[in-house]
PDB file of C-alpha atoms in Angstrom:
ATOM      1  CA  MET N  29     -25.990   1.314  13.977  1.00  0.00           C
ATOM      2  CA  SER N  30     -22.210   1.661  13.815  1.00  0.00           C
ATOM      3  CA  PHE N  31     -19.856   1.385  16.713  1.00  0.00           C
ATOM      4  CA  PRO N  32     -16.724   3.516  17.037  1.00  0.00           C
ATOM      5  CA  LEU N  33     -13.443   1.723  16.565  1.00  0.00           C
ATOM      6  CA  LYS N  34     -10.531   2.130  18.891  1.00  0.00           C
ATOM      7  CA  PRO N  35      -7.540   3.849  17.284  1.00  0.00           C
ATOM      8  CA  ARG N  36      -5.040   1.613  15.565  1.00  0.00           C
ATOM      9  CA  ASN N  37      -1.883   0.638  17.402  1.00  0.00           C
ATOM     10  CA  ARG N  38       0.900   2.498  15.587  1.00  0.00           C
ATOM     11  CA  LEU N  39       3.538  -0.058  16.579  1.00  0.00           C
ATOM     12  CA  VAL N  40       1.509  -2.923  15.125  1.00  0.00           C
ATOM     13  CA  TYR N  41       0.857  -1.054  11.899  1.00  0.00           C
ATOM     14  CA  GLY N  42       4.486   0.088  11.722  1.00  0.00           C
ATOM     15  CA  ALA N  43       5.514  -3.565  11.979  1.00  0.00           C
ATOM     16  CA  MET N  44       3.062  -4.344   9.199  1.00  0.00           C
ATOM     17  CA  VAL N  45       4.672  -1.666   7.019  1.00  0.00           C
ATOM     18  CA  LEU N  46       8.100  -3.219   7.602  1.00  0.00           C
ATOM     19  CA  THR N  47       6.769  -6.717   6.930  1.00  0.00           C
ATOM     20  CA  VAL N  48       5.167  -5.634   3.659  1.00  0.00           C
ATOM     21  CA  ILE N  49       8.383  -3.841   2.629  1.00  0.00           C
ATOM     22  CA  ALA N  50      10.349  -7.027   3.318  1.00  0.00           C
ATOM     23  CA  LEU N  51       7.872  -9.086   1.280  1.00  0.00           C
ATOM     24  CA  GLY N  52       7.985  -6.552  -1.556  1.00  0.00           C
ATOM     25  CA  LEU N  53      11.785  -6.548  -1.678  1.00  0.00           C
ATOM     26  CA  ALA N  54      11.796 -10.343  -1.485  1.00  0.00           C
ATOM     27  CA  SER N  55       9.313 -10.518  -4.369  1.00  0.00           C
ATOM     28  CA  ARG N  56      11.829  -8.706  -6.578  1.00  0.00           C
ATOM     29  CA  ARG N  57      14.932 -10.458  -5.255  1.00  0.00           C
ATOM     30  CA  TYR N  58      13.414 -13.954  -5.324  1.00  0.00           C
ATOM     31  CA  PRO N  59      11.038 -14.094  -8.290  1.00  0.00           C
ATOM     32  CA  GLY N  60      10.036 -17.673  -7.392  1.00  0.00           C
ATOM     33  CA  LEU N  61       8.433 -16.425  -4.175  1.00  0.00           C
ATOM     34  CA  PHE N  62       5.182 -15.862  -6.098  1.00  0.00           C
ATOM     35  CA  PRO N  63       3.836 -17.750  -9.127  1.00  0.00           C
ATOM     36  CA  ALA N  64       5.704 -16.738 -12.275  1.00  0.00           C
ATOM     37  CA  ALA N  65       2.408 -16.002 -14.030  1.00  0.00           C
ATOM     38  CA  LEU N  66       1.940 -13.004 -11.710  1.00  0.00           C
ATOM     39  CA  GLY N  67       5.163 -11.419 -12.963  1.00  0.00           C
ATOM     40  CA  LYS N  68       6.202  -8.253 -11.133  1.00  0.00           C
ATOM     41  CA  TYR N  69       2.673  -7.436 -10.031  1.00  0.00           C
ATOM     42  CA  PRO N  70       2.817  -8.864  -6.482  1.00  0.00           C
ATOM     43  CA  GLY N  71       5.436  -6.207  -5.731  1.00  0.00           C
ATOM     44  CA  ASP N  72       3.102  -3.513  -7.040  1.00  0.00           C
ATOM     45  CA  ALA N  73       0.206  -4.798  -4.946  1.00  0.00           C
ATOM     46  CA  LEU N  74       2.484  -4.910  -1.901  1.00  0.00           C
ATOM     47  CA  TRP N  75       3.572  -1.312  -2.584  1.00  0.00           C
ATOM     48  CA  THR N  76      -0.016  -0.123  -2.220  1.00  0.00           C
ATOM     49  CA  MET N  77      -0.462  -2.265   0.887  1.00  0.00           C
ATOM     50  CA  MET N  78       2.617  -0.582   2.369  1.00  0.00           C
ATOM     51  CA  VAL N  79       1.106   2.831   1.631  1.00  0.00           C
ATOM     52  CA  PHE N  80      -2.204   1.758   3.217  1.00  0.00           C
ATOM     53  CA  PHE N  81      -0.556   0.568   6.440  1.00  0.00           C
ATOM     54  CA  GLY N  82       1.760   3.595   6.454  1.00  0.00           C
ATOM     55  CA  LEU N  83      -1.252   5.890   6.294  1.00  0.00           C
ATOM     56  CA  ALA N  84      -2.761   3.917   9.190  1.00  0.00           C
ATOM     57  CA  VAL N  85       0.371   4.729  11.219  1.00  0.00           C
ATOM     58  CA  ILE N  86       0.123   8.425  10.356  1.00  0.00           C
ATOM     59  CA  ALA N  87      -3.650   8.669  10.887  1.00  0.00           C
ATOM     60  CA  PRO N  88      -4.654   5.849  13.255  1.00  0.00           C
ATOM     61  CA  ARG N  89      -8.269   7.042  13.584  1.00  0.00           C
ATOM     62  CA  SER N  90      -8.940   7.242   9.834  1.00  0.00           C
ATOM     63  CA  SER N  91     -11.716   5.161   8.383  1.00  0.00           C
ATOM     64  CA  VAL N  92     -10.815   2.149   6.301  1.00  0.00           C
ATOM     65  CA  ALA N  93     -12.402   3.845   3.291  1.00  0.00           C
ATOM     66  CA  ARG N  94     -10.100   6.854   3.677  1.00  0.00           C
ATOM     67  CA  LEU N  95      -7.074   4.597   3.971  1.00  0.00           C
ATOM     68  CA  VAL N  96      -8.056   2.666   0.837  1.00  0.00           C
ATOM     69  CA  LEU N  97      -8.742   5.846  -1.130  1.00  0.00           C
ATOM     70  CA  GLY N  98      -5.547   7.478   0.140  1.00  0.00           C
ATOM     71  CA  ALA N  99      -3.408   4.458  -0.736  1.00  0.00           C
ATOM     72  CA  LEU N 100      -4.958   4.229  -4.200  1.00  0.00           C
ATOM     73  CA  ALA N 101      -4.602   7.974  -4.807  1.00  0.00           C
ATOM     74  CA  ILE N 102      -0.923   7.941  -3.862  1.00  0.00           C
ATOM     75  CA  SER N 103      -0.263   4.794  -5.901  1.00  0.00           C
ATOM     76  CA  TYR N 104      -2.061   6.125  -8.977  1.00  0.00           C
ATOM     77  CA  VAL N 105      -0.385   9.545  -8.763  1.00  0.00           C
ATOM     78  CA  VAL N 106       3.043   7.899  -8.580  1.00  0.00           C
ATOM     79  CA  GLU N 107       2.148   5.652 -11.530  1.00  0.00           C
ATOM     80  CA  PHE N 108       0.835   8.492 -13.693  1.00  0.00           C
ATOM     81  CA  GLY N 109       3.893  10.506 -12.640  1.00  0.00           C
ATOM     82  CA  GLN N 110       5.960   7.971 -14.568  1.00  0.00           C
ATOM     83  CA  LEU N 111       4.634   9.539 -17.752  1.00  0.00           C
ATOM     84  CA  PHE N 112       6.768  12.586 -16.854  1.00  0.00           C
ATOM     85  CA  GLN N 113      10.235  11.846 -18.219  1.00  0.00           C
ATOM     86  CA  ALA N 114      12.338  14.959 -17.583  1.00  0.00           C
ATOM     87  CA  PRO N 115      16.076  14.168 -17.320  1.00  0.00           C
ATOM     88  CA  TRP N 116      16.273  15.018 -13.604  1.00  0.00           C
ATOM     89  CA  ILE N 117      13.439  12.643 -12.623  1.00  0.00           C
ATOM     90  CA  VAL N 118      14.809   9.918 -14.885  1.00  0.00           C
ATOM     91  CA  ALA N 119      18.101  10.282 -12.979  1.00  0.00           C
ATOM     92  CA  VAL N 120      16.279   9.979  -9.648  1.00  0.00           C
ATOM     93  CA  ARG N 121      14.465   6.865 -10.883  1.00  0.00           C
ATOM     94  CA  ALA N 122      17.785   5.373 -12.014  1.00  0.00           C
ATOM     95  CA  HIS N 123      18.903   5.172  -8.370  1.00  0.00           C
ATOM     96  CA  PRO N 124      17.754   1.917  -6.680  1.00  0.00           C
ATOM     97  CA  LEU N 125      15.786   3.777  -3.989  1.00  0.00           C
ATOM     98  CA  GLY N 126      14.248   6.134  -6.557  1.00  0.00           C
ATOM     99  CA  HIS N 127      13.258   3.125  -8.649  1.00  0.00           C
ATOM    100  CA  LEU N 128      11.607   1.409  -5.663  1.00  0.00           C
ATOM    101  CA  VAL N 129       9.655   4.510  -4.655  1.00  0.00           C
ATOM    102  CA  LEU N 130       8.818   6.059  -8.032  1.00  0.00           C
ATOM    103  CA  GLY N 131       9.065   3.191 -10.528  1.00  0.00           C
ATOM    104  CA  THR N 132      10.239   3.823 -14.066  1.00  0.00           C
ATOM    105  CA  ALA N 133       7.627   3.147 -16.745  1.00  0.00           C
ATOM    106  CA  PHE N 134       3.867   3.641 -16.746  1.00  0.00           C
ATOM    107  CA  GLY N 135       1.759   0.514 -17.084  1.00  0.00           C
ATOM    108  CA  TRP N 136      -2.006   0.116 -17.049  1.00  0.00           C
ATOM    109  CA  MET N 137      -1.702  -3.289 -15.393  1.00  0.00           C
ATOM    110  CA  ASP N 138       0.156  -1.655 -12.502  1.00  0.00           C
ATOM    111  CA  LEU N 139      -3.078   0.206 -11.703  1.00  0.00           C
ATOM    112  CA  VAL N 140      -4.864  -3.143 -11.499  1.00  0.00           C
ATOM    113  CA  ALA N 141      -2.143  -4.489  -9.189  1.00  0.00           C
ATOM    114  CA  TYR N 142      -2.454  -1.418  -6.954  1.00  0.00           C
ATOM    115  CA  THR N 143      -6.197  -1.937  -6.755  1.00  0.00           C
ATOM    116  CA  VAL N 144      -5.702  -5.588  -5.798  1.00  0.00           C
ATOM    117  CA  GLY N 145      -3.228  -4.477  -3.123  1.00  0.00           C
ATOM    118  CA  ALA N 146      -5.760  -2.023  -1.696  1.00  0.00           C
ATOM    119  CA  VAL N 147      -8.412  -4.745  -1.594  1.00  0.00           C
ATOM    120  CA  VAL N 148      -6.047  -7.161   0.153  1.00  0.00           C
ATOM    121  CA  ALA N 149      -5.097  -4.454   2.679  1.00  0.00           C
ATOM    122  CA  PHE N 150      -8.814  -3.812   3.247  1.00  0.00           C
ATOM    123  CA  VAL N 151      -9.411  -7.520   3.911  1.00  0.00           C
ATOM    124  CA  ILE N 152      -6.451  -7.706   6.321  1.00  0.00           C
ATOM    125  CA  GLU N 153      -7.618  -4.542   8.064  1.00  0.00           C
ATOM    126  CA  SER N 154     -11.148  -5.919   8.376  1.00  0.00           C
ATOM    127  CA  ALA N 155      -9.853  -9.138   9.905  1.00  0.00           C
ATOM    128  CA  ILE N 156      -7.679  -7.239  12.388  1.00  0.00           C
ATOM    129  CA  ARG N 157     -10.356  -4.741  13.374  1.00  0.00           C
ATOM    130  CA  ARG N 158     -13.366  -7.093  13.452  1.00  0.00           C
ATOM    131  CA  ASP N 159     -13.151  -7.610  17.195  1.00  0.00           C
ATOM    132  CA  ARG N 160     -11.799  -4.164  18.045  1.00  0.00           C
ATOM    133  CA  CYS N 161     -14.988  -2.099  18.097  1.00  0.00           C
ATOM    134  CA  ASP N 162     -16.021  -0.368  21.283  1.00  0.00           C
ATOM    135  CA  CYS N 163     -19.439  -2.013  21.413  1.00  0.00           C
ATOM    136  CA  SER N 164     -20.359  -1.037  24.945  1.00  0.00           C
ATOM    137  CA  ILE N 165     -23.890   0.263  25.322  1.00  0.00           C
ATOM    138  CA  THR N 166     -24.077   3.438  27.362  1.00  0.00           C
TER     139      THR N 166
END
């Protein structure tokens, strides 16, 4: 038997988006924030987490599965889009904001990092929502 969940609080999830953005920017600005062995990948995982929580703001009644799949789909499409190297998109990616949003070079390990980010977002979401079900018996 499953119990319906109350809709997500958009302000809380919006704050989570901003927090993840801050962590992601900090991971690039301060490389020592995460173990050096992880390289740039914490930022990639955080990018997918930001997408996950952003989707939760846009669609607060979506299932966790839809949020995970949506975040992974967006992340993978952006990554595979990096294989497209037309001059105009290369110019967009050369801008700092374009680089943050679209990246620059395709990497298979980025897909792994995105998947890890989606799993971490799922775990955070599960912890937040564990006690939020409307379990009243009517």
